[in-house]
XYZ file of N, CA and C in Angstrom:
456
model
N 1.280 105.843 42.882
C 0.759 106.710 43.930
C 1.342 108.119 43.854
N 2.631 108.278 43.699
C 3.168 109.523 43.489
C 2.851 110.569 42.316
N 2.226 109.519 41.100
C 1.091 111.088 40.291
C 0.029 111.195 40.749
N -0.791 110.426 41.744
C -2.409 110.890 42.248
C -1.835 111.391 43.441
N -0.695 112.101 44.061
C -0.868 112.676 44.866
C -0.112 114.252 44.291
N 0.625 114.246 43.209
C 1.034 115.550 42.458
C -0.061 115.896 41.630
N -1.226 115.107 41.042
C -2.356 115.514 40.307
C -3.728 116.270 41.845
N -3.204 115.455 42.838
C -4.119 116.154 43.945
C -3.735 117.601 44.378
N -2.533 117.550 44.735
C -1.460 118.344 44.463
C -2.142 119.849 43.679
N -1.934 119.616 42.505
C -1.978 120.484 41.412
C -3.752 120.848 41.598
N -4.721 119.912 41.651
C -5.501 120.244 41.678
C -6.255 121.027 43.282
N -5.663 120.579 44.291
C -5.889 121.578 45.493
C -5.301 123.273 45.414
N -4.243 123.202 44.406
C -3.817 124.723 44.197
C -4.134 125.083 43.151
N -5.091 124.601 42.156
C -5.708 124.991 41.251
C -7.426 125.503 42.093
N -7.369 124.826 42.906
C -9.102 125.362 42.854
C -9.033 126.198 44.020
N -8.113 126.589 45.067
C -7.933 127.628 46.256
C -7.592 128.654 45.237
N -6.702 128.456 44.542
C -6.083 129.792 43.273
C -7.879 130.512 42.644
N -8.459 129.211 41.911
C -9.907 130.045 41.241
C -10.931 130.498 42.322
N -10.780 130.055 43.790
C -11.564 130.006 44.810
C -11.464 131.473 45.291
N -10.076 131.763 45.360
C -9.448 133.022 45.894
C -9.213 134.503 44.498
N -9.676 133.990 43.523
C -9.376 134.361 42.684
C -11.070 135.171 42.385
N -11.872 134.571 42.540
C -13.107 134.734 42.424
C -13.862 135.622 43.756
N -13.626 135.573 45.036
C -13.817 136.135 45.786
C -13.251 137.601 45.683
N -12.055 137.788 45.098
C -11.665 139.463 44.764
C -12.338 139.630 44.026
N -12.938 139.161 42.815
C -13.766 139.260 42.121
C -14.834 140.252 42.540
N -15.688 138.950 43.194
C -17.136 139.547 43.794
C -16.658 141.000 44.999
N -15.594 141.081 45.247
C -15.336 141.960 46.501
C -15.339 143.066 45.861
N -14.144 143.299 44.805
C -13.938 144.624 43.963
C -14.760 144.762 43.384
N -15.965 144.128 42.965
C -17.251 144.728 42.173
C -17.992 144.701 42.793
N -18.316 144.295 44.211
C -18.861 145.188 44.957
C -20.562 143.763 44.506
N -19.734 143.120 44.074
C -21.140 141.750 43.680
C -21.462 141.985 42.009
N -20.827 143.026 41.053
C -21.691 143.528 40.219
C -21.148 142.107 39.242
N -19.974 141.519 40.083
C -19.286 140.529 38.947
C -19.505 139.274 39.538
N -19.440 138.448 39.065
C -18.971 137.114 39.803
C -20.016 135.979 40.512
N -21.855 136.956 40.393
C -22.597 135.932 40.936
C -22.836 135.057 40.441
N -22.558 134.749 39.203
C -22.872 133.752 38.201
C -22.012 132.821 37.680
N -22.108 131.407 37.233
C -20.862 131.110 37.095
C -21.186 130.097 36.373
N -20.975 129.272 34.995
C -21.667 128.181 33.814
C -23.178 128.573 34.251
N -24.071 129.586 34.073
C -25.371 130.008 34.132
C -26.182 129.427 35.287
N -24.861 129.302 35.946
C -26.121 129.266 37.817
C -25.491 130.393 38.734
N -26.027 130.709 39.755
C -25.333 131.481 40.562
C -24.816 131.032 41.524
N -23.595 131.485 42.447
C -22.774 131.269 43.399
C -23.341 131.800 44.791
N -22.599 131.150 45.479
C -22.942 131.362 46.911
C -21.159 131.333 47.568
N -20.540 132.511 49.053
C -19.567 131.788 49.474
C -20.305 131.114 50.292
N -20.235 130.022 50.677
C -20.133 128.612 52.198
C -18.808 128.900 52.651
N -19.342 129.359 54.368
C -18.558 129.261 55.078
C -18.472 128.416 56.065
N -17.244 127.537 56.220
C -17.630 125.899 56.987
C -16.734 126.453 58.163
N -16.676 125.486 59.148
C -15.785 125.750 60.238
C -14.585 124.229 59.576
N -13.428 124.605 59.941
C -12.266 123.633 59.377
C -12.632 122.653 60.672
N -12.567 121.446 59.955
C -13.010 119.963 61.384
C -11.726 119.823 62.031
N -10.084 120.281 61.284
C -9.263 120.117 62.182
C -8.338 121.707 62.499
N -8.902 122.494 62.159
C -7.969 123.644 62.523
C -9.016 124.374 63.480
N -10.442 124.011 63.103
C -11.679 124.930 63.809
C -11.641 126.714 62.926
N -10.951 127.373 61.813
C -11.095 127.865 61.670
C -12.291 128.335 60.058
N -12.771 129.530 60.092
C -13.581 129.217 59.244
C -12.637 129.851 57.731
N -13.768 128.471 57.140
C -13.293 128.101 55.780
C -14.134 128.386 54.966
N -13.769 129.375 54.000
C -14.962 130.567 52.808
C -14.152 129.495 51.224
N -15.572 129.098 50.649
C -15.347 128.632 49.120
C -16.547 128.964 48.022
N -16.450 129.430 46.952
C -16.945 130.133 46.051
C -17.722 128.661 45.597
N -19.104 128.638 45.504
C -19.508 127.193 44.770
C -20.872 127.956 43.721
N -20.609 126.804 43.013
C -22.250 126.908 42.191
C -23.235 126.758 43.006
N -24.597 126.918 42.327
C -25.837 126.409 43.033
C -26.773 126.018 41.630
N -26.705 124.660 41.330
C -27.851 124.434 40.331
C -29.066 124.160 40.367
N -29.422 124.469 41.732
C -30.867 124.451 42.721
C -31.199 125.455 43.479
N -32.278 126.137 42.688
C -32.002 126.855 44.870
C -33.717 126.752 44.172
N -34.130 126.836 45.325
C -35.327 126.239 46.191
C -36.141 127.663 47.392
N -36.895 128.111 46.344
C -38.053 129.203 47.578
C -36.747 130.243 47.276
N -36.706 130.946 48.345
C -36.076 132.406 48.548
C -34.457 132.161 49.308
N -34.869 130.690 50.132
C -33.662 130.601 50.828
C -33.031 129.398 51.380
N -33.425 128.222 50.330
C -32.766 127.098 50.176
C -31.861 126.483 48.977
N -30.510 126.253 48.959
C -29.827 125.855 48.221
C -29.384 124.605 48.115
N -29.422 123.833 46.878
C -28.752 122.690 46.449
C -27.723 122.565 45.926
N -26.402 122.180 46.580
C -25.411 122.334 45.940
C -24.661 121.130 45.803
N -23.467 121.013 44.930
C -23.352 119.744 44.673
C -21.304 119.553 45.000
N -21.171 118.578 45.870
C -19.627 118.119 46.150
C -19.053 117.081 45.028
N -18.746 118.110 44.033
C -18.360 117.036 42.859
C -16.687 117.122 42.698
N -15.528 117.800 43.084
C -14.663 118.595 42.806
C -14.191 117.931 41.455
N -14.979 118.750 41.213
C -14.812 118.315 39.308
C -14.885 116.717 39.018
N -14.844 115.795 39.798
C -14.875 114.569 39.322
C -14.020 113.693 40.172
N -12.973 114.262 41.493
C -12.409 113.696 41.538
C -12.630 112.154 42.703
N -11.657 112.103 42.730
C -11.853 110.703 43.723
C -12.589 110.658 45.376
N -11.993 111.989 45.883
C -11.957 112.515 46.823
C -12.849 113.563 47.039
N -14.006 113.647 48.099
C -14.848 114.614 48.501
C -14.298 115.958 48.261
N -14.628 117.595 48.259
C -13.772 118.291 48.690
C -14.018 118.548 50.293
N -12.803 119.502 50.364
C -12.739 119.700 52.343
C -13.711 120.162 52.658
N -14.505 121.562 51.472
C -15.424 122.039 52.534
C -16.876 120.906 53.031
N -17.011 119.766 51.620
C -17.874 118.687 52.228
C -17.491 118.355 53.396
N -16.655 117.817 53.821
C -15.592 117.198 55.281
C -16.120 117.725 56.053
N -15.702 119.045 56.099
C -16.027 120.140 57.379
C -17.496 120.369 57.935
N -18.501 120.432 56.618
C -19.984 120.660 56.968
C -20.411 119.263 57.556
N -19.594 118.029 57.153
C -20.256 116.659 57.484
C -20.063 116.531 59.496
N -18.677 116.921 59.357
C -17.914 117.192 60.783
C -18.706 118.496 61.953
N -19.744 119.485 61.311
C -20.196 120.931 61.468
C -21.414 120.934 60.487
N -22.622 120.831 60.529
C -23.502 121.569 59.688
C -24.001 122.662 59.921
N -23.104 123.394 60.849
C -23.987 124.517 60.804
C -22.915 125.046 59.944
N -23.124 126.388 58.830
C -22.242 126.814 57.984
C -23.011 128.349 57.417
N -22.077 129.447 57.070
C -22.767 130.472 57.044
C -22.849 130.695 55.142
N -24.085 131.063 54.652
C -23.727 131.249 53.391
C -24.233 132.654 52.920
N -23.410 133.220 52.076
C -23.485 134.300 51.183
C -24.052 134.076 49.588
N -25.463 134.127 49.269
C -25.989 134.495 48.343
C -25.571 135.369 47.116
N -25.183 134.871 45.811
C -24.841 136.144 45.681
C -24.463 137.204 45.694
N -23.451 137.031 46.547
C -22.578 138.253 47.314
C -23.795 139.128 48.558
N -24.262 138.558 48.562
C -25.345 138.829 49.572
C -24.683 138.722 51.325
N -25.818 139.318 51.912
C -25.446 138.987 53.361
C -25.422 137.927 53.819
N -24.552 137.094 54.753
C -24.413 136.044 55.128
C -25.378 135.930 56.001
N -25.797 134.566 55.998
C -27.283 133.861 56.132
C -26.727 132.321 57.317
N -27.070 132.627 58.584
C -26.655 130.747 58.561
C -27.433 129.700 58.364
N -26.890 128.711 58.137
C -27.815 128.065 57.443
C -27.074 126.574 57.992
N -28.082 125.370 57.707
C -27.942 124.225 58.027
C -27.496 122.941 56.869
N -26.433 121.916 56.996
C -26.174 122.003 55.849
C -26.505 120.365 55.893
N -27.513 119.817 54.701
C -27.813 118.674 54.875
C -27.062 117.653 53.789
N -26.764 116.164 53.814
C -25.996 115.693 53.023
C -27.547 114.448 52.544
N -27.458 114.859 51.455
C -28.990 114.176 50.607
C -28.667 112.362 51.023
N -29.578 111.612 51.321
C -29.114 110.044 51.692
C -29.368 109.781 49.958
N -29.241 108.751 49.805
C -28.803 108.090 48.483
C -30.048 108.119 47.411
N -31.017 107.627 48.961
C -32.831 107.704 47.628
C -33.055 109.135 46.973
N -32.710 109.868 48.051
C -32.971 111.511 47.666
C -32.230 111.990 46.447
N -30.760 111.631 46.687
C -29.579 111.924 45.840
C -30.353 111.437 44.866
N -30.598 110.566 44.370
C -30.590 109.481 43.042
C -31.856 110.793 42.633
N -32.827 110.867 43.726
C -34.148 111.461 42.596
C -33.854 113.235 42.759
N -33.051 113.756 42.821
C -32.848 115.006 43.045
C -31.427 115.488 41.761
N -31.094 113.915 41.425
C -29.674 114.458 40.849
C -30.287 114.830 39.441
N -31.054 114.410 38.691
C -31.587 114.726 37.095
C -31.461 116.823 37.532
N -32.170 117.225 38.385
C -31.988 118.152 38.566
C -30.788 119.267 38.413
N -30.350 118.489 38.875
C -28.771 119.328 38.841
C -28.426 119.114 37.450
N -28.245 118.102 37.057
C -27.284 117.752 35.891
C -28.706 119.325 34.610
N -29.521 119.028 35.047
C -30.490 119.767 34.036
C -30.215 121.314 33.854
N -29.194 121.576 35.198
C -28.666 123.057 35.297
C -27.589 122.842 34.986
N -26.548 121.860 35.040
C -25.276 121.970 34.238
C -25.045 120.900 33.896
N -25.082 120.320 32.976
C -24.769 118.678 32.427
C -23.441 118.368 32.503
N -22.656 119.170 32.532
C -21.315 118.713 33.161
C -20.955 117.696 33.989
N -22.253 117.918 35.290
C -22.086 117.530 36.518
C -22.195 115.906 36.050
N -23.007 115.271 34.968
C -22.785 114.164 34.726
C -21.829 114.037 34.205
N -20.494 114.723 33.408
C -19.476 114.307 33.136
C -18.346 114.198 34.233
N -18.387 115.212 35.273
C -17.887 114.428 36.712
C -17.970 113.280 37.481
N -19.383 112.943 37.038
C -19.571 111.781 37.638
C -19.122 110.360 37.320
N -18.995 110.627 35.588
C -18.510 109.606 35.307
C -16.828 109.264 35.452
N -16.301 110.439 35.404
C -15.263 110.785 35.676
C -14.540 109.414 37.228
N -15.167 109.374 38.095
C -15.338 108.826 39.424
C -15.805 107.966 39.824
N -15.922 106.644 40.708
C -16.390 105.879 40.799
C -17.338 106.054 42.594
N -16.946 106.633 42.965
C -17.166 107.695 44.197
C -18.982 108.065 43.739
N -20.072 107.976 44.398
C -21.111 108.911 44.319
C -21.312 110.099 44.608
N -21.032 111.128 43.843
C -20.986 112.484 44.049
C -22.341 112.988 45.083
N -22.136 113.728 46.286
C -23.228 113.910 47.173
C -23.520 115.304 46.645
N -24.691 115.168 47.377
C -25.534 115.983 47.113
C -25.877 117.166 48.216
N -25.952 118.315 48.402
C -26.334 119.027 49.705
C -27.144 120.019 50.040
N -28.144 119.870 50.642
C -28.975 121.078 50.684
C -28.742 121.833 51.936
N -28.858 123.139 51.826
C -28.300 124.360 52.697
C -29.533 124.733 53.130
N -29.987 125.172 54.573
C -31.077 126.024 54.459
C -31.694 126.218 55.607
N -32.220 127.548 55.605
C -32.113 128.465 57.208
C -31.823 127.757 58.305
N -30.818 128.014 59.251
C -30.780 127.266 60.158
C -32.299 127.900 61.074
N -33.129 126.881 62.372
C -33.733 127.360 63.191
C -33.603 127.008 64.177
């Protein structure tokens, strides 16, 4: 138990480090850098924290987006065992604000795909980054699936 919690460890300050790392990014270029990321583009999601209540900004892919202003995004954290937080928080909160592209923040509604959907929606994703099937196997966990999109 004590290396899956120094490998969690390592990997929660590995991905706030590229999370935070990437947002100066897009800030100091003003967007000219950083919308793109393994040939999809990024969005920040901003969740509300389920136990602090404060809001929580994370840099994600999008290997879907859908019309002008729906996104599919995917809670894989690379493979691991464990959801990431900002899944938690939107499951706890769907309402969540997202930034396009370094775009203006948009709120938006955040849906968690049920399993039939997942299953016929996932070829999709993997077709924008095939990786995402090497996370998966990675895990025994079903990586969810989430679609974002205008709140009304």
């Amino acid at each position: 138990m004590p290396n899956t919690r120094r490998f969690r460890a390592a990997t929660d300050l590995y991905l706030k480090t590229v999370t935070t790392a990437h947002r100066k990014l897009l800030d100091i270029s003003g967007g000219r850098a950083g919308t793109r990321f393994k040939k999809m583009p990024t969005l920040a999601l901003t969740t509300t924290g389920r136990r602090t209540g404060m809001p929580r900004i994370v840099i994600l892919t999008v290997p879907v987006v859908e019309g002008d202003d729906s996104y599919l995004i995917v809670a894989s954290r690379g493979g691991d065992d464990i959801s990431p937080d900002w899944f938690h928080n939107l499951c706890a909160d769907p309402a969540v604000e997202v930034s396009f592209q370094h775009g203006p923040k948009q709120p938006m509604t955040a849906r968690v795909l049920p399993p039939q959907e997942r299953d016929r929606r996932w070829p999709e994703v993997v077709a924008a980054y095939p990786g995402y099937q090497t996370y998966q196997k990675r895990t025994t966990r079903q990586i969810p699936l989430v679609l974002l999109s205008p709140r009304r």
